[in-house]
XYZ file of C-alpha atoms in Angstrom:
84
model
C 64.383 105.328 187.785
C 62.656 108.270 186.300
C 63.623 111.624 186.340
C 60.833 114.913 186.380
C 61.739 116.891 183.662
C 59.410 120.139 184.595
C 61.831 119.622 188.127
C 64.880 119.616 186.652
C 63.405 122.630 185.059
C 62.873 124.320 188.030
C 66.328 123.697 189.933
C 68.020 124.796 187.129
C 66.747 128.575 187.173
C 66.430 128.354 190.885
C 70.414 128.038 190.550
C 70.644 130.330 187.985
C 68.631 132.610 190.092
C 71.560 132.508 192.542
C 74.573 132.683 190.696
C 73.157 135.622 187.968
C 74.899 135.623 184.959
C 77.394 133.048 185.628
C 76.979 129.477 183.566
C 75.742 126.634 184.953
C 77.114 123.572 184.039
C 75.430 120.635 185.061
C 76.636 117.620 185.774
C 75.035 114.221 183.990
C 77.726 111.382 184.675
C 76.917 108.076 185.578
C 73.801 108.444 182.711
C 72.363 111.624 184.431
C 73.595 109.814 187.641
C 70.756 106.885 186.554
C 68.010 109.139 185.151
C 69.333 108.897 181.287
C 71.815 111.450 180.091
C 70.770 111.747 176.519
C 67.060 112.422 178.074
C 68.447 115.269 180.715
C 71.319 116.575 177.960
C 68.570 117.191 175.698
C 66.081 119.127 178.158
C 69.077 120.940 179.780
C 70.149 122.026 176.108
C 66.788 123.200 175.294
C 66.602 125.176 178.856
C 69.634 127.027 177.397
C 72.651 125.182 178.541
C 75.343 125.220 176.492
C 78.374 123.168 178.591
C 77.380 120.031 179.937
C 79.740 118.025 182.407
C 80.799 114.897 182.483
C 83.150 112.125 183.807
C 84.789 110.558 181.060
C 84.863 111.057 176.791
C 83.324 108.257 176.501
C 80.478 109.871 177.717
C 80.343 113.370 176.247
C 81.448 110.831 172.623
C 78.186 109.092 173.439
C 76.248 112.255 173.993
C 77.340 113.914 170.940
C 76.772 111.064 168.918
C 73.159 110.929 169.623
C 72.573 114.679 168.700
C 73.453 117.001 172.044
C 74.883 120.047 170.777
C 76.758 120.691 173.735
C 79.862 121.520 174.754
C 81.031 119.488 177.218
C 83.618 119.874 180.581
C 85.309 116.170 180.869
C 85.675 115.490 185.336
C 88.235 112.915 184.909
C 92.224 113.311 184.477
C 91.938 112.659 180.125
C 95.272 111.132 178.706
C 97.418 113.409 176.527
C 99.945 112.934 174.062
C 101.652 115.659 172.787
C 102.378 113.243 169.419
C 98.793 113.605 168.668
């Protein structure tokens, strides 16, 4: 599967169009939902995004490790102990 990167481009500020000044945080579980998430956190990043969403750590871990400098908005109920 690939994945238009000029596009991506384009639906972004068409949503930021809408919404004004609000963030946009976009949503790349699944791997960009099969299009390659370090690929789309990257371009996304360097469009100006600065949260990125995701489904589980594991993913925004993954992310990070490989250089996004993101922050990132986990989807999934996270465990939490309050020993930690």
């Amino acid at each position: 599967m690939t994945v238009n990167l000029d596009r991506l481009g384009q639906n972004l500020r068409l949503l930021q169009s809408l919404v004004g000044t609000r963030a946009v945080w976009p949503a790349i579980k699944a791997n960009a939902y099969g299009h390659g998430a370090v690929i789309v956190a990257r371009h996304l990043v360097d469009l100006g995004c600065e949260t990125l969403c995701v489904a589980h750590a594991s993913e925004a871990e993954a992310l990070i490790r490989s250089g996004v400098t993101a922050r990132f908005v986990l989807l999934s109920a996270g465990l939490y102990d309050p020993a930690d």
